[in-house]
């Protein structure tokens, strides 16, 4: 195979229109497993393929890109740096976007490798050209440039090159292109800052983070909303949250929620603020966040009762997030009548309305009702049971009715709620006392999509895995459930068929 690739390369270099030979080379390369391709390519040079990128023929250029993607992936980052650095640098300014993406991707591989990175860090022009790619109109090129440059944050020499050289001016120059590019630079800065406290320090000293924070109170509401998203990403890391707390961002966001009442454009950024605190509550402590920033919890309840679908959706997702932990459940329970009103609203949304909101309501309800076996104290079981009965006078029938509607996502959402209560003693008692419910669980003819079969299988698995199910459900149903589980989610009952021949 190595000989045939060598022969094809020789043919390609000798003819004017190499499309057919390039197709053959691509086919040959794809027929070799990536694990053995490196040995096959050993000692061969592919400069001829790079040279064919200098063409106005789009088909030829894209074929060369596909071939080079395969070849370069098989080569080590060190080999790339030593043999193809110049060609890849030329690719950064190529008029074809796919060539640029190829070049930026391979430079990213080199930057991430300690030995190959040295070659790149000694070449300011390459990194300058990658920075320029962030300002490209084509989003794929810009995204790959951000991804590749963010890998510099894993080493001190990389950080020094970005922030303590003239590349810092290059970043700021590109940043001044327009609003869109400015936010791409913020995205790069947030990615780098998230790696470690050290990388965050570099970004903070460069002034980028204080500039991002300044956007939070700017006059353009859409820019403000995007800045909130960026800051929410920064808060994913513990050192990021500590930095934001030191800068007073949590208090600033809480005040923005309070001030939203008088801002006619607040609907554009309120969802982002609520998501920020929702994520904060999950990563730190729901009780601490809700007690320290009561405006957040009040706003979530308010949004759940809002007529605006966008507000409702974010509120449902946030309530579901809060409800995943025991501490979050207890915080919601402490809200008393306010939360009861919200739960009633969630039930109404799950039963009727736009499909997307119905699905999000069902997801949130299942998260609120879920208790892991080790969390099932008497108090918490009483809490989830009381919440379930707030959904409807006949909650079992209500959820089952939703599951029989001709929308796979609603069917699966309803089954998730049954799965949530299947491990809890009160849930099992409701199941066995609800007429024909166990037959509904065991009926494989309901829900024919793969997701529906998986959801039903998860429900059966939860019942079989519970230590109380055998006693509560009785041996007959328990044995049938175990058989269902053993047969797997996609089992089809064999049906005998009889072939008949018509007499002539």
Coordinates of C-alpha atoms in Angstrom, one line a residue:
X1 CA 0.0 0.0 0.0
X2 CA 2.9 2.4 0.8
X3 CA 4.2 1.8 -2.8
X4 CA 0.8 2.6 -4.3
X5 CA 0.6 5.8 -2.3
X6 CA 4.1 6.7 -3.4
X7 CA 3.2 6.0 -7.0
X8 CA 0.1 8.1 -6.8
X9 CA 2.1 11.0 -5.4
X10 CA 4.5 10.7 -8.3
X11 CA 1.6 10.7 -10.8
X12 CA -0.1 13.7 -9.2
X13 CA 3.1 15.8 -9.4
X14 CA 3.5 15.1 -13.1
X15 CA 0.0 15.9 -14.5
X16 CA -1.9 19.1 -15.0
X17 CA -5.4 18.0 -13.9
X18 CA -4.9 15.6 -11.0
X19 CA -8.5 15.2 -9.8
X20 CA -8.8 11.5 -10.6
X21 CA -5.5 10.7 -9.0
X22 CA -6.4 12.7 -5.9
X23 CA -9.6 10.7 -5.6
X24 CA -7.6 7.5 -5.8
X25 CA -5.1 8.7 -3.2
X26 CA -8.0 9.7 -0.9
X27 CA -9.6 6.2 -1.3
X28 CA -6.2 4.5 -0.6
X29 CA -5.6 6.6 2.5
X30 CA -9.1 5.9 3.8
X31 CA -8.6 2.1 3.3
X32 CA -5.7 2.1 5.8
X33 CA -6.6 2.1 9.5
X34 CA -5.3 5.3 11.2
X35 CA -3.3 3.1 13.7
X36 CA -1.1 1.8 10.9
X37 CA -1.2 4.8 8.6
X38 CA 1.8 6.4 10.4
X39 CA 4.1 3.5 9.4
X40 CA 2.7 3.5 5.9
X41 CA 3.5 7.2 5.4
X42 CA 6.9 7.0 7.1
X43 CA 9.6 8.7 5.0
X44 CA 7.2 10.2 2.5
X45 CA 6.8 13.9 1.8
X46 CA 3.5 15.5 0.9
X47 CA 4.6 19.0 -0.2
X48 CA 3.0 18.2 -3.6
X49 CA -0.4 18.1 -2.0
X50 CA 0.2 21.4 -0.2
X51 CA 1.3 22.9 -3.5
X52 CA -2.0 21.9 -5.2
X53 CA -3.9 24.0 -2.6
X54 CA -2.8 27.0 -4.7
X55 CA -5.6 26.6 -7.2
X56 CA -8.9 28.3 -8.1
X57 CA -10.5 24.9 -8.6
X58 CA -12.6 24.4 -5.5
X59 CA -13.0 20.6 -6.0
X60 CA -9.2 20.2 -6.2
X61 CA -8.6 22.3 -3.1
X62 CA -11.3 20.5 -1.0
X63 CA -9.9 17.0 -2.1
X64 CA -6.4 18.1 -1.0
X65 CA -7.8 19.3 2.4
X66 CA -9.5 15.9 2.9
X67 CA -6.3 14.1 2.0
X68 CA -4.2 16.3 4.2
X69 CA -6.6 15.9 7.2
X70 CA -6.1 12.2 7.0
X71 CA -2.3 12.4 6.5
X72 CA -1.6 15.0 9.1
X73 CA -3.7 13.3 11.8
X74 CA -1.5 10.3 11.4
X75 CA 1.7 12.3 11.9
X76 CA 2.9 13.4 15.4
X77 CA 2.7 17.1 16.3
X78 CA 6.6 17.2 16.5
X79 CA 6.8 15.8 12.9
X80 CA 4.3 18.5 11.8
X81 CA 6.3 21.2 13.4
X82 CA 9.6 20.0 11.9
X83 CA 8.3 19.3 8.3
X84 CA 5.2 21.3 7.6
X85 CA 5.3 24.4 9.7
X86 CA 5.8 26.7 6.7
X87 CA 3.0 25.1 4.7
X88 CA 0.6 25.3 7.6
X89 CA 1.5 29.0 8.1
X90 CA 0.7 29.7 4.5
X91 CA -2.7 27.9 5.0
X92 CA -3.7 30.5 7.6
X93 CA -4.1 33.2 4.9
X94 CA -5.5 30.9 2.2
X95 CA -8.8 32.3 0.6
X96 CA -10.6 28.9 1.2
X97 CA -12.1 28.5 4.6
X98 CA -11.5 24.7 4.8
X99 CA -7.8 25.2 4.3
X100 CA -7.7 27.8 7.1
X101 CA -9.6 25.4 9.4
X102 CA -7.2 22.6 8.5
X103 CA -4.1 24.8 9.2
X104 CA -5.5 26.2 12.5
X105 CA -6.5 22.7 13.7
X106 CA -3.0 21.3 13.1
X107 CA -1.3 24.3 14.7
X108 CA -3.6 23.6 17.7
X109 CA -2.2 20.1 17.9
X110 CA 1.3 21.4 17.9
X111 CA 0.6 24.0 20.5
X112 CA -0.8 21.4 22.8
X113 CA 2.3 19.2 22.6
X114 CA 5.2 20.3 24.8
X115 CA 8.0 19.6 22.3
X116 CA 6.2 20.8 19.2
X117 CA 5.0 23.9 21.0
X118 CA 8.5 25.2 21.3
X119 CA 8.8 25.4 17.5
X120 CA 5.5 27.4 17.4
X121 CA 6.3 29.7 20.3
X122 CA 9.5 30.7 18.6
X123 CA 7.5 31.9 15.6
X124 CA 5.5 35.0 16.4
X125 CA 4.2 35.2 12.9
X126 CA 2.3 31.9 13.1
X127 CA 0.5 32.8 16.3
X128 CA -0.2 36.3 15.0
X129 CA -1.9 34.8 12.0
X130 CA -3.9 32.5 14.2
X131 CA -5.1 35.5 16.2
X132 CA -6.1 37.2 13.0
X133 CA -8.2 34.2 12.2
X134 CA -10.5 35.1 15.2
X135 CA -11.5 38.1 13.1
X136 CA -12.5 36.0 10.1
X137 CA -16.1 36.2 8.9
X138 CA -16.3 32.5 8.8
X139 CA -17.4 31.2 12.2
X140 CA -15.7 27.7 11.8
X141 CA -12.3 29.4 11.2
X142 CA -12.8 31.7 14.2
X143 CA -14.0 29.0 16.6
X144 CA -11.0 26.7 15.7
X145 CA -8.6 29.7 16.2
X146 CA -10.1 30.2 19.7
X147 CA -9.8 26.5 20.5
X148 CA -6.1 26.3 19.3
X149 CA -5.0 29.5 21.1
X150 CA -6.7 28.5 24.3
X151 CA -4.3 25.5 24.4
X152 CA -1.4 28.0 25.1
X153 CA -2.9 28.5 28.5
X154 CA -1.6 25.1 29.7
X155 CA 2.0 26.3 30.0
X156 CA 3.8 29.3 31.3
X157 CA 5.7 29.9 28.1
X158 CA 2.4 29.9 26.2
X159 CA 0.8 32.4 28.6
X160 CA 3.9 34.6 28.5
X161 CA 3.8 34.6 24.7
X162 CA 0.2 35.6 24.5
X163 CA 0.1 38.2 27.3
X164 CA 3.7 39.4 27.7
X165 CA 4.7 40.0 24.1
X166 CA 3.5 42.1 21.1
X167 CA 0.9 39.4 20.6
X168 CA -1.2 41.1 23.3
X169 CA -1.4 44.2 21.0
X170 CA -2.4 41.9 18.1
X171 CA -5.2 40.5 20.2
X172 CA -6.4 44.0 21.2
X173 CA -6.2 45.1 17.5
X174 CA -8.4 42.2 16.3
X175 CA -10.7 42.8 19.2
X176 CA -11.4 46.3 17.9
X177 CA -12.8 44.9 14.6
X178 CA -16.5 44.9 15.7
X179 CA -18.8 43.7 18.5
X180 CA -18.9 40.1 17.2
X181 CA -15.1 39.8 17.1
X182 CA -14.8 41.5 20.5
X183 CA -17.0 38.8 22.0
X184 CA -14.9 36.1 20.4
X185 CA -11.9 37.5 22.2
X186 CA -13.9 37.4 25.4
X187 CA -14.7 33.8 24.7
X188 CA -10.9 33.1 24.3
X189 CA -10.2 34.9 27.5
X190 CA -12.8 33.1 29.5
X191 CA -11.6 29.7 28.1
X192 CA -8.0 30.6 29.1
X193 CA -9.1 31.9 32.5
X194 CA -11.0 28.7 33.3
X195 CA -7.9 26.5 33.1
X196 CA -6.2 27.6 36.4
X197 CA -5.9 30.5 38.9
X198 CA -2.6 31.3 37.2
X199 CA -4.1 31.6 33.7
X200 CA -6.9 33.7 35.2
X201 CA -4.3 36.0 36.7
X202 CA -2.7 36.6 33.3
X203 CA -6.1 37.5 31.8
X204 CA -7.0 39.8 34.7
X205 CA -3.7 41.7 34.5
X206 CA -4.2 42.2 30.8
X207 CA -7.4 44.1 31.5
X208 CA -9.6 41.8 29.4
X209 CA -11.8 40.6 32.3
X210 CA -12.4 44.1 33.8
X211 CA -13.4 45.2 30.2
X212 CA -15.8 42.2 30.1
X213 CA -17.3 43.1 33.5
X214 CA -17.7 46.7 32.3
X215 CA -19.9 45.4 29.5
X216 CA -22.4 44.2 32.1
X217 CA -23.7 47.7 32.7
X218 CA -23.3 49.0 29.1
X219 CA -26.2 50.7 27.2
X220 CA -26.7 47.9 24.7
X221 CA -29.0 45.4 26.2
X222 CA -28.0 42.6 23.8
X223 CA -24.3 43.1 24.5
X224 CA -25.2 43.0 28.2
X225 CA -27.0 39.7 27.8
X226 CA -24.0 38.2 26.0
X227 CA -21.6 39.5 28.7
X228 CA -23.7 37.7 31.4
X229 CA -23.4 34.5 29.4
X230 CA -19.6 34.9 29.3
X231 CA -19.4 35.6 33.0
X232 CA -21.6 32.5 33.7
X233 CA -19.1 30.4 31.9
X234 CA -16.2 31.9 33.9
X235 CA -18.2 31.0 37.1
X236 CA -18.0 27.2 36.1
X237 CA -14.6 27.0 37.8
X238 CA -14.0 27.5 41.5
X239 CA -11.2 30.0 41.0
X240 CA -13.5 31.8 38.6
X241 CA -16.3 32.1 41.1
X242 CA -13.9 33.3 43.8
X243 CA -12.6 36.0 41.5
X244 CA -16.1 37.1 40.5
X245 CA -17.1 37.2 44.2
X246 CA -14.1 39.4 45.0
X247 CA -15.1 41.7 42.2
X248 CA -18.6 42.0 43.6
X249 CA -20.3 40.4 40.6
X250 CA -22.8 38.3 42.5
X251 CA -24.1 41.4 44.3
X252 CA -24.1 43.3 41.0
X253 CA -26.2 40.6 39.4
X254 CA -28.6 40.4 42.4
X255 CA -29.1 44.2 42.1
X256 CA -29.7 43.8 38.3
X257 CA -32.5 41.3 39.1
X258 CA -34.1 43.8 41.5
X259 CA -33.7 46.6 39.0
X260 CA -35.3 44.6 36.2
X261 CA -38.8 45.6 37.4
X262 CA -38.3 49.1 36.0
X263 CA -36.3 48.1 32.8
X264 CA -38.6 47.5 29.8
X265 CA -35.8 45.5 28.1
X266 CA -35.0 43.3 31.1
X267 CA -36.6 40.2 29.4
X268 CA -33.5 40.1 27.2
X269 CA -31.0 39.6 30.0
X270 CA -33.1 38.3 33.0
X271 CA -32.9 34.7 31.8
X272 CA -29.1 34.9 31.8
X273 CA -29.0 36.3 35.3
X274 CA -31.3 33.5 36.6
X275 CA -29.1 30.8 34.8
X276 CA -26.1 32.3 36.5
X277 CA -27.5 31.9 40.0
X278 CA -29.0 28.5 39.2
X279 CA -25.5 27.2 38.2
X280 CA -24.0 28.9 41.2
X281 CA -26.5 27.2 43.5
X282 CA -25.7 23.7 42.0
X283 CA -21.9 24.2 42.2
X284 CA -21.8 25.8 45.7
X285 CA -24.9 25.5 47.9
X286 CA -28.6 26.1 47.0
X287 CA -29.4 27.2 50.6
X288 CA -26.5 29.7 50.7
X289 CA -27.2 31.2 47.3
X290 CA -31.0 31.5 47.9
X291 CA -30.5 33.0 51.3
X292 CA -27.7 35.4 50.3
X293 CA -29.5 36.4 47.1
X294 CA -33.3 36.2 47.8
X295 CA -34.0 38.2 44.7
X296 CA -32.9 35.2 42.6
X297 CA -35.4 32.7 44.2
X298 CA -38.2 35.2 44.1
X299 CA -37.6 36.0 40.5
X300 CA -37.6 32.2 39.6
X301 CA -41.0 31.8 41.1
X302 CA -42.2 35.0 39.4
X303 CA -40.9 33.8 36.0
X304 CA -42.6 30.4 36.4
X305 CA -46.0 32.2 36.6
X306 CA -45.1 34.6 33.8
X307 CA -47.1 34.4 30.5
X308 CA -43.8 34.8 28.5
X309 CA -42.8 31.3 27.3
X310 CA -39.0 32.2 27.3
X311 CA -39.3 33.3 31.0
X312 CA -41.2 30.1 31.9
X313 CA -38.7 27.8 30.2
X314 CA -35.7 29.2 32.1
X315 CA -37.7 29.1 35.4
X316 CA -38.6 25.4 34.8
X317 CA -35.0 24.5 34.0
X318 CA -33.8 26.4 37.1
X319 CA -36.3 24.8 39.4
X320 CA -35.3 21.3 38.0
X321 CA -31.7 22.1 38.7
X322 CA -32.4 23.3 42.3
X323 CA -34.5 20.2 42.8
X324 CA -31.8 17.7 41.9
X325 CA -30.2 18.0 45.4
X326 CA -31.8 17.3 48.8
X327 CA -30.7 20.8 50.0
X328 CA -32.4 22.4 47.0
X329 CA -35.6 20.5 47.7
X330 CA -35.6 21.7 51.3
X331 CA -35.0 25.3 50.1
X332 CA -38.0 25.1 47.8
X333 CA -40.2 23.5 50.5
X334 CA -39.3 26.3 52.9
X335 CA -40.9 28.7 50.4
X336 CA -44.3 27.3 51.4
X337 CA -47.3 28.6 49.5
X338 CA -45.2 30.3 46.8
X339 CA -43.7 27.0 45.8
X340 CA -47.0 25.2 45.9
X341 CA -48.4 27.8 43.4
X342 CA -45.4 27.2 41.2
X343 CA -45.8 23.4 41.4
X344 CA -49.5 23.7 40.4
X345 CA -48.4 25.9 37.4
X346 CA -45.9 23.3 36.4
X347 CA -48.6 20.6 36.4
X348 CA -50.8 22.8 34.2
X349 CA -47.9 23.4 31.8
X350 CA -47.2 19.7 31.6
X351 CA -50.8 18.8 30.8
X352 CA -51.5 21.4 28.1
X353 CA -49.8 24.1 26.0
X354 CA -46.7 24.2 23.7
X355 CA -44.9 20.9 23.5
X356 CA -41.5 22.3 24.4
X357 CA -42.8 23.8 27.7
X358 CA -44.7 20.5 28.4
X359 CA -41.4 18.6 28.0
X360 CA -39.4 21.0 30.2
X361 CA -42.2 20.9 32.8
X362 CA -42.1 17.1 32.9
X363 CA -38.3 17.1 33.1
X364 CA -38.4 19.6 36.0
X365 CA -41.1 17.6 37.9
X366 CA -39.1 14.4 37.6
X367 CA -36.0 16.1 39.0
X368 CA -38.0 17.5 41.9
X369 CA -39.4 14.1 42.7
X370 CA -36.2 12.0 42.4
X371 CA -34.6 10.7 45.6
X372 CA -31.6 8.4 45.6
X373 CA -32.0 5.4 47.9
X374 CA -29.6 6.8 50.4
X375 CA -31.6 10.1 50.5
X376 CA -34.9 8.4 51.3
X377 CA -35.5 9.5 54.9
X378 CA -39.0 9.6 56.3
X379 CA -39.2 13.4 56.0
X380 CA -37.9 13.5 52.4
X381 CA -40.3 10.7 51.3
X382 CA -43.2 12.6 52.9
X383 CA -42.0 15.8 51.0
X384 CA -41.8 14.1 47.5
X385 CA -45.2 12.4 48.1
X386 CA -46.9 15.7 49.1
X387 CA -45.4 17.3 46.0
X388 CA -46.7 14.5 43.7
X389 CA -50.2 14.9 45.1
X390 CA -50.1 18.7 44.5
X391 CA -49.9 18.0 40.7
X392 CA -53.5 16.8 40.4
X393 CA -56.4 15.1 42.3
X394 CA -55.4 12.0 40.3
X395 CA -51.7 12.4 39.6
X396 CA -51.1 8.8 38.4
X397 CA -53.9 9.1 35.8
X398 CA -52.7 12.6 34.8
X399 CA -49.1 11.5 34.1
X400 CA -50.3 8.3 32.3
X401 CA -52.6 10.3 30.1
X402 CA -49.7 12.4 29.0
X403 CA -47.6 9.3 28.2
X404 CA -50.3 8.0 25.8
X405 CA -50.3 11.2 23.7
X406 CA -48.7 10.8 20.2
X407 CA -45.6 12.8 21.0
X408 CA -42.5 10.6 21.8
X409 CA -40.9 13.4 23.9
X410 CA -44.0 13.7 26.1
X411 CA -44.2 9.9 26.4
X412 CA -40.6 9.7 27.6
X413 CA -41.0 12.7 29.9
X414 CA -44.0 11.1 31.6
X415 CA -42.1 7.8 32.0
X416 CA -39.3 9.7 33.7
X417 CA -41.7 10.9 36.4
X418 CA -42.8 7.3 37.0
X419 CA -39.1 6.3 37.1
X420 CA -38.5 9.0 39.7
X421 CA -41.1 7.6 42.1
X422 CA -40.5 4.0 41.3
X423 CA -37.7 3.6 43.9
X424 CA -39.8 5.2 46.6
X425 CA -42.2 3.1 48.8
X426 CA -45.1 5.5 48.4
X427 CA -44.7 5.5 44.7
X428 CA -44.7 1.7 44.5
X429 CA -47.8 1.6 46.6
X430 CA -49.5 4.0 44.2
X431 CA -48.5 1.9 41.2
X432 CA -49.9 -1.3 42.5
X433 CA -53.1 0.3 43.7
X434 CA -53.8 2.1 40.4
X435 CA -56.0 -0.1 38.2
X436 CA -54.1 -1.6 35.2
X437 CA -51.0 0.4 35.9
X438 CA -48.6 -2.6 36.2
X439 CA -50.0 -3.9 32.9
X440 CA -49.2 -0.5 31.4
X441 CA -45.6 -0.8 32.6
X442 CA -45.2 -4.3 31.2
X443 CA -46.9 -3.6 27.8
X444 CA -44.2 -3.4 25.1
X445 CA -46.6 -2.2 22.4
X446 CA -46.7 1.3 23.9
X447 CA -44.0 3.7 22.8
X448 CA -42.3 2.2 19.7
X449 CA -39.3 4.6 19.3
X450 CA -35.9 3.7 20.7
X451 CA -36.0 6.5 23.3
X452 CA -39.4 5.3 24.4
X453 CA -38.2 1.7 24.8
X454 CA -35.1 2.9 26.7
X455 CA -37.3 5.1 29.0
X456 CA -39.6 2.1 29.7
X457 CA -36.6 -0.1 30.4
X458 CA -35.2 2.4 32.8
X459 CA -38.6 2.4 34.7
X460 CA -38.6 -1.4 34.9
X461 CA -35.0 -1.3 36.0
X462 CA -35.8 1.1 38.8
X463 CA -38.6 -1.1 40.1
X464 CA -36.6 -4.3 40.0
X465 CA -33.6 -2.6 41.7
X466 CA -35.7 -1.4 44.6
X467 CA -35.4 -3.4 47.8
X468 CA -39.1 -3.0 48.6
X469 CA -40.6 -3.7 45.2
X470 CA -41.0 -7.5 45.5
X471 CA -43.0 -7.1 48.7
X472 CA -45.1 -4.2 47.6
X473 CA -45.8 -5.3 44.0
X474 CA -46.2 -9.0 44.8
X475 CA -44.2 -11.9 43.4
X476 CA -46.2 -12.3 40.1
X477 CA -45.5 -8.8 38.9
X478 CA -42.0 -8.8 40.3
X479 CA -41.1 -12.0 38.3
X480 CA -42.6 -10.5 35.1
X481 CA -40.6 -7.3 35.6
X482 CA -37.4 -9.3 36.1
X483 CA -38.2 -11.2 32.9
X484 CA -38.7 -7.9 31.0
X485 CA -35.4 -6.7 32.3
X486 CA -33.6 -9.9 31.3
X487 CA -35.1 -9.7 27.8
X488 CA -33.8 -6.2 27.3
X489 CA -35.4 -3.0 26.0
X490 CA -35.9 -4.0 22.4
X491 CA -37.3 -7.6 22.8
X492 CA -40.1 -8.5 20.4
X493 CA -42.4 -11.3 21.2
X494 CA -42.2 -14.0 18.5
X495 CA -45.5 -14.4 16.6
X496 CA -46.2 -17.7 14.9
X497 CA -47.1 -17.4 11.2
X498 CA -48.7 -20.0 9.0
X499 CA -48.0 -20.1 5.3
X500 CA -50.9 -21.2 3.1
X501 CA -50.8 -22.2 -0.5
X502 CA -53.9 -21.6 -2.6
X503 CA -54.9 -24.6 -4.6
X504 CA -54.9 -24.1 -8.3

